[in-house]
């Protein structure tokens, strides 16, 4: 293979996400890929989290957005200068004292490298990749046991390359509307909510909740009006399904879940894919 072709092939190779993330769609990637539009212009993911579909697809033009500031600051820092992050992580190991030290820090007082280091460290070594905060917005997840190691320099460098074509936006999902144009593909994976569910600070206080469902549906309507495609992942037991226009397509799925992250508490969850184009299934 010629060297330019080889480079192109490497640049397109599917990647694993950089971070651990509760609610990640890693196991559903083949199904999501089978149910995407065949062609599209930009890729847009307003609730990106670990962005596992994005890293697997590696589209050339994209907008990734999330309400989690630490996540977006870290992606931005890696994209801008991955070497600084690699150097900061050099020789660093899993250590309870360091975990607790970092957890106590107010991230807004740190420079972008230290802030990203803190996020990557806590994400790697916390319980099950959960991001939860208290009412004051302080990360409060305990350290985990089976966490694996910090990302390698090669992994960080791959992630930086994959992020080159992405605009990274911090904020509420509605902020992404202005970037959506005809022929774009929007993949949405908001937190699953239920009426009356207690807010325990999952994904941070102020994140998407039951009251936001009508706003999400009007956002989907706007995507549709713009002539862009959308694919939404959601739980089946939600009021959302009753509010969807009948012209949109739905595909119900049974997904293996570990309740609260514990392997011994397996369950089958009913989820649904919703799109404004015909879905294929597997
Ligand atoms: C289920 S996770 C997405 C997981 C992602 N698909 C993956 O594979 O990792 C939901 C994400 O929505 C983000 N989020 C919650 N409320 C939001 C809001 N109002 N606007 C934008 N993002 C939000 C959370 O921070 C979280 O990263």
Coordinates of C-alpha atoms and ligand atoms in Angstrom, one line a residue:
X1 CA 0.0 0.0 0.0
X2 CA 1.4 3.5 -0.9
X3 CA 2.4 5.5 2.1
X4 CA -0.4 8.2 1.6
X5 CA -3.0 5.5 1.3
X6 CA -1.6 3.8 4.4
X7 CA -1.8 7.1 6.4
X8 CA -5.4 7.6 5.2
X9 CA -6.3 4.1 6.3
X10 CA -4.7 4.6 9.7
X11 CA -6.6 7.9 10.1
X12 CA -9.9 6.1 9.5
X13 CA -9.3 3.1 11.8
X14 CA -12.0 2.8 14.4
X15 CA -10.9 3.9 17.9
X16 CA -12.1 3.0 21.4
X17 CA -13.2 6.0 23.5
X18 CA -10.6 7.7 25.6
X19 CA -12.7 7.7 28.8
X20 CA -14.9 5.4 30.8
X21 CA -18.5 6.6 30.9
X22 CA -21.6 5.3 32.6
X23 CA -24.3 4.9 29.9
X24 CA -21.7 4.5 27.1
X25 CA -23.1 3.0 23.9
X26 CA -19.9 0.9 23.3
X27 CA -21.7 -2.4 23.1
X28 CA -24.3 -1.0 20.7
X29 CA -21.9 0.4 18.1
X30 CA -22.6 -2.3 15.4
X31 CA -26.3 -1.8 15.8
X32 CA -26.0 2.0 15.7
X33 CA -23.8 1.8 12.6
X34 CA -26.3 -0.5 10.9
X35 CA -29.0 2.1 11.6
X36 CA -27.2 5.3 10.5
X37 CA -28.0 7.1 7.2
X38 CA -25.8 5.7 4.4
X39 CA -24.3 9.1 3.7
X40 CA -24.3 12.5 5.5
X41 CA -22.3 15.7 5.8
X42 CA -21.4 16.7 9.3
X43 CA -21.7 14.4 12.3
X44 CA -23.2 16.1 15.4
X45 CA -23.5 14.6 18.9
X46 CA -25.1 16.9 21.5
X47 CA -24.8 14.5 24.5
X48 CA -21.4 13.2 23.5
X49 CA -20.0 11.7 26.8
X50 CA -17.3 9.2 25.8
X51 CA -18.5 9.7 22.2
X52 CA -17.9 6.0 21.4
X53 CA -19.8 6.1 18.1
X54 CA -17.8 9.2 17.0
X55 CA -14.4 7.6 17.8
X56 CA -15.5 4.4 16.0
X57 CA -16.7 6.3 12.9
X58 CA -14.0 9.0 12.9
X59 CA -16.0 11.4 10.6
X60 CA -14.0 14.2 9.1
X61 CA -16.3 17.0 10.1
X62 CA -18.2 17.0 13.5
X63 CA -19.6 18.9 16.4
X64 CA -19.3 17.2 19.8
X65 CA -21.1 18.8 22.7
X66 CA -21.8 18.1 26.4
X67 CA -23.0 19.9 29.5
X68 CA -20.0 18.4 31.4
X69 CA -17.4 21.2 31.4
X70 CA -14.5 19.0 32.6
X71 CA -15.1 16.6 29.8
X72 CA -15.1 19.3 27.1
X73 CA -12.1 21.1 28.5
X74 CA -10.2 17.8 28.5
X75 CA -11.1 17.0 24.9
X76 CA -10.2 20.6 23.9
X77 CA -6.8 20.4 25.7
X78 CA -6.0 17.0 24.1
X79 CA -6.9 18.3 20.7
X80 CA -4.8 21.4 21.1
X81 CA -1.7 19.9 22.7
X82 CA -1.8 16.2 23.5
X83 CA 1.9 16.1 24.4
X84 CA 1.3 18.3 27.5
X85 CA -1.3 15.8 28.8
X86 CA 1.0 12.8 28.0
X87 CA 3.8 14.5 29.9
X88 CA 1.6 15.2 32.9
X89 CA 0.5 11.6 33.1
X90 CA 4.0 10.2 32.8
X91 CA 4.8 8.0 35.7
X92 CA 1.5 8.6 37.4
X93 CA -0.1 5.5 39.0
X94 CA -3.3 4.6 40.8
X95 CA -3.1 5.9 44.4
X96 CA -5.9 6.7 46.8
X97 CA -4.1 9.7 48.3
X98 CA -3.8 11.3 44.8
X99 CA -7.4 10.4 44.0
X100 CA -8.7 12.1 47.1
X101 CA -6.4 15.1 46.6
X102 CA -7.6 15.6 43.0
X103 CA -11.3 15.1 44.0
X104 CA -11.1 17.9 46.6
X105 CA -9.7 20.4 44.1
X106 CA -12.0 23.0 42.5
X107 CA -11.3 22.4 38.8
X108 CA -12.1 26.0 37.9
X109 CA -9.0 27.2 39.8
X110 CA -6.7 25.0 37.7
X111 CA -5.0 25.6 34.3
X112 CA -6.3 23.6 31.4
X113 CA -3.6 20.9 31.6
X114 CA -4.0 20.3 35.3
X115 CA -7.8 20.5 34.9
X116 CA -7.7 17.8 32.2
X117 CA -5.2 15.7 34.2
X118 CA -7.6 15.8 37.1
X119 CA -10.6 14.8 35.0
X120 CA -8.7 11.9 33.2
X121 CA -7.3 10.6 36.5
X122 CA -10.7 10.7 38.4
X123 CA -12.5 9.2 35.4
X124 CA -10.1 6.3 35.1
X125 CA -10.0 5.4 38.8
X126 CA -13.5 6.2 39.9
X127 CA -16.3 3.6 40.4
X128 CA -17.5 2.4 37.0
X129 CA -16.8 5.6 35.1
X130 CA -19.7 7.3 36.9
X131 CA -19.8 11.1 36.9
X132 CA -21.9 12.4 39.8
X133 CA -21.7 15.6 41.7
X134 CA -23.2 17.0 44.9
X135 CA -25.5 20.0 44.9
X136 CA -22.5 22.4 44.8
X137 CA -21.3 20.7 41.6
X138 CA -18.4 18.9 43.3
X139 CA -17.5 15.4 42.0
X140 CA -18.2 12.9 44.7
X141 CA -17.7 9.4 43.2
X142 CA -15.6 7.0 45.3
X143 CA -12.6 5.3 43.9
X144 CA -13.2 2.1 42.0
X145 CA -11.4 -1.3 42.1
X146 CA -11.5 -2.8 38.6
X147 CA -10.5 0.4 36.8
X148 CA -7.7 -0.5 34.4
X149 CA -4.9 1.9 33.8
X150 CA -4.5 5.5 32.7
X151 CA -4.6 6.0 28.9
X152 CA -1.2 5.4 27.2
X153 CA 0.6 8.2 25.2
X154 CA -0.4 6.4 22.0
X155 CA -4.1 6.4 23.0
X156 CA -4.0 10.1 23.8
X157 CA -2.3 10.9 20.5
X158 CA -4.9 8.8 18.6
X159 CA -7.6 10.6 20.4
X160 CA -6.1 14.0 19.5
X161 CA -5.9 13.0 15.8
X162 CA -9.5 11.9 15.9
X163 CA -10.6 15.2 17.4
X164 CA -8.9 17.3 14.8
X165 CA -12.1 17.7 12.7
X166 CA -14.4 18.2 15.6
X167 CA -15.7 21.5 17.1
X168 CA -16.1 21.0 20.8
X169 CA -18.9 22.8 22.5
X170 CA -19.6 23.0 26.2
X171 CA -23.3 23.5 27.1
X172 CA -26.8 22.4 26.9
X173 CA -27.8 20.3 23.9
X174 CA -30.0 23.1 22.4
X175 CA -26.8 25.1 21.7
X176 CA -25.9 22.7 18.9
X177 CA -29.0 23.6 16.9
X178 CA -27.3 26.4 15.0
X179 CA -24.6 24.1 13.7
X180 CA -27.1 21.7 12.1
X181 CA -27.6 21.9 8.4
X182 CA -29.3 20.0 5.6
X183 CA -27.7 16.5 5.1
X184 CA -26.1 16.4 8.6
X185 CA -26.5 13.5 10.9
X186 CA -27.3 14.1 14.6
X187 CA -26.9 11.2 17.1
X188 CA -28.5 11.8 20.4
X189 CA -28.1 9.8 23.6
X190 CA -29.5 11.8 26.5
X191 CA -29.6 10.5 30.0
X192 CA -32.7 8.3 30.5
X193 CA -35.2 9.9 32.9
X194 CA -38.4 8.8 34.5
X195 CA -41.3 10.8 36.0
X196 CA -40.6 11.4 39.7
X197 CA -37.1 9.9 39.5
X198 CA -34.8 11.4 42.2
X199 CA -32.0 13.5 41.0
X200 CA -28.9 11.9 42.5
X201 CA -26.5 14.1 40.6
X202 CA -25.8 11.7 37.8
X203 CA -24.0 13.5 35.0
X204 CA -24.0 16.5 37.3
X205 CA -26.8 18.5 38.8
X206 CA -28.8 20.4 36.2
X207 CA -28.4 17.7 33.6
X208 CA -31.2 16.5 31.3
X209 CA -34.3 15.5 33.2
X210 CA -37.9 14.5 32.7
X211 CA -39.1 18.1 32.3
X212 CA -36.8 18.5 29.3
X213 CA -38.5 15.8 27.2
X214 CA -40.9 18.2 25.3
X215 CA -37.9 20.5 24.6
X216 CA -36.0 17.5 23.2
X217 CA -38.9 16.6 20.9
X218 CA -39.2 20.2 19.6
X219 CA -35.4 20.1 19.0
X220 CA -35.9 16.9 17.0
X221 CA -38.7 18.6 15.0
X222 CA -36.3 21.4 14.2
X223 CA -33.6 19.0 13.0
X224 CA -36.2 17.4 10.8
X225 CA -37.3 20.8 9.4
X226 CA -33.7 21.6 8.5
X227 CA -33.5 18.4 6.3
X228 CA -30.9 16.8 8.6
X229 CA -31.1 13.2 9.9
X230 CA -31.4 12.3 13.5
X231 CA -31.0 9.0 15.5
X232 CA -32.1 9.0 19.1
X233 CA -31.3 6.3 21.7
X234 CA -33.7 6.2 24.6
X235 CA -35.3 3.9 27.2
X236 CA -38.6 2.3 26.2
X237 CA -40.4 3.0 29.5
X238 CA -40.5 6.7 28.9
X239 CA -43.2 9.2 28.3
X240 CA -41.1 10.4 25.4
X241 CA -42.5 7.6 23.2
X242 CA -46.1 8.8 23.6
X243 CA -45.1 12.3 22.4
X244 CA -43.3 11.3 19.2
X245 CA -45.0 12.1 15.9
X246 CA -46.2 8.8 14.3
X247 CA -44.2 9.6 11.1
X248 CA -40.9 8.9 12.8
X249 CA -39.4 5.3 12.8
X250 CA -38.9 3.3 16.0
X251 CA -36.9 0.2 16.7
X252 CA -37.2 -1.6 20.1
X253 CA -34.1 -3.3 21.5
X254 CA -33.3 -5.5 24.4
X255 CA -30.0 -4.5 26.0
X256 CA -28.1 -6.4 28.7
X257 CA -27.5 -4.1 31.7
X258 CA -25.6 -4.4 34.9
X259 CA -27.9 -2.8 37.5
X260 CA -25.9 -0.1 39.4
X261 CA -22.8 -1.5 37.7
X262 CA -22.8 -4.8 39.6
X263 CA -22.1 -7.9 37.5
X264 CA -24.3 -10.1 39.7
X265 CA -27.3 -7.8 39.1
X266 CA -27.8 -8.4 35.4
X267 CA -31.1 -7.4 33.7
X268 CA -32.5 -6.9 30.2
X269 CA -33.5 -3.3 29.6
X270 CA -35.8 -2.3 26.8
X271 CA -34.4 0.6 24.8
X272 CA -35.5 2.2 21.6
X273 CA -34.0 3.9 18.6
X274 CA -36.0 6.7 17.0
X275 CA -35.1 8.3 13.6
X276 CA -36.6 10.5 11.0
X277 CA -35.5 8.0 8.3
X278 CA -36.2 4.3 7.9
X279 CA -34.3 2.1 10.3
X280 CA -32.6 -1.1 9.2
X281 CA -31.9 -3.2 12.3
X282 CA -29.2 -5.9 12.1
Ligands
LIG1 C1 -25.9 8.6 28.3 S1 -24.6 9.7 28.3 C2 -24.0 9.7 26.7 C3 -23.2 8.5 26.5 C4 -22.5 8.5 25.1 N1 -23.4 8.2 24.1 C5 -21.3 7.5 25.2 O1 -21.3 6.6 24.4 O2 -20.5 7.7 26.1 C6 -25.5 11.3 28.4 C7 -24.6 12.5 28.3 O3 -25.4 13.7 28.3 C8 -24.8 14.7 29.0 N2 -25.8 15.7 29.3 C9 -26.7 15.6 30.3 N3 -27.6 16.7 30.3 C10 -27.2 17.4 29.2 C11 -27.8 18.6 28.5 N4 -28.8 19.2 29.0 N5 -27.2 19.0 27.4 C12 -26.1 18.4 26.9 N6 -25.5 17.3 27.5 C13 -26.1 16.8 28.6 C14 -24.1 14.0 30.1 O4 -23.0 14.8 30.6 C15 -23.6 12.7 29.5 O5 -22.3 12.8 29.0

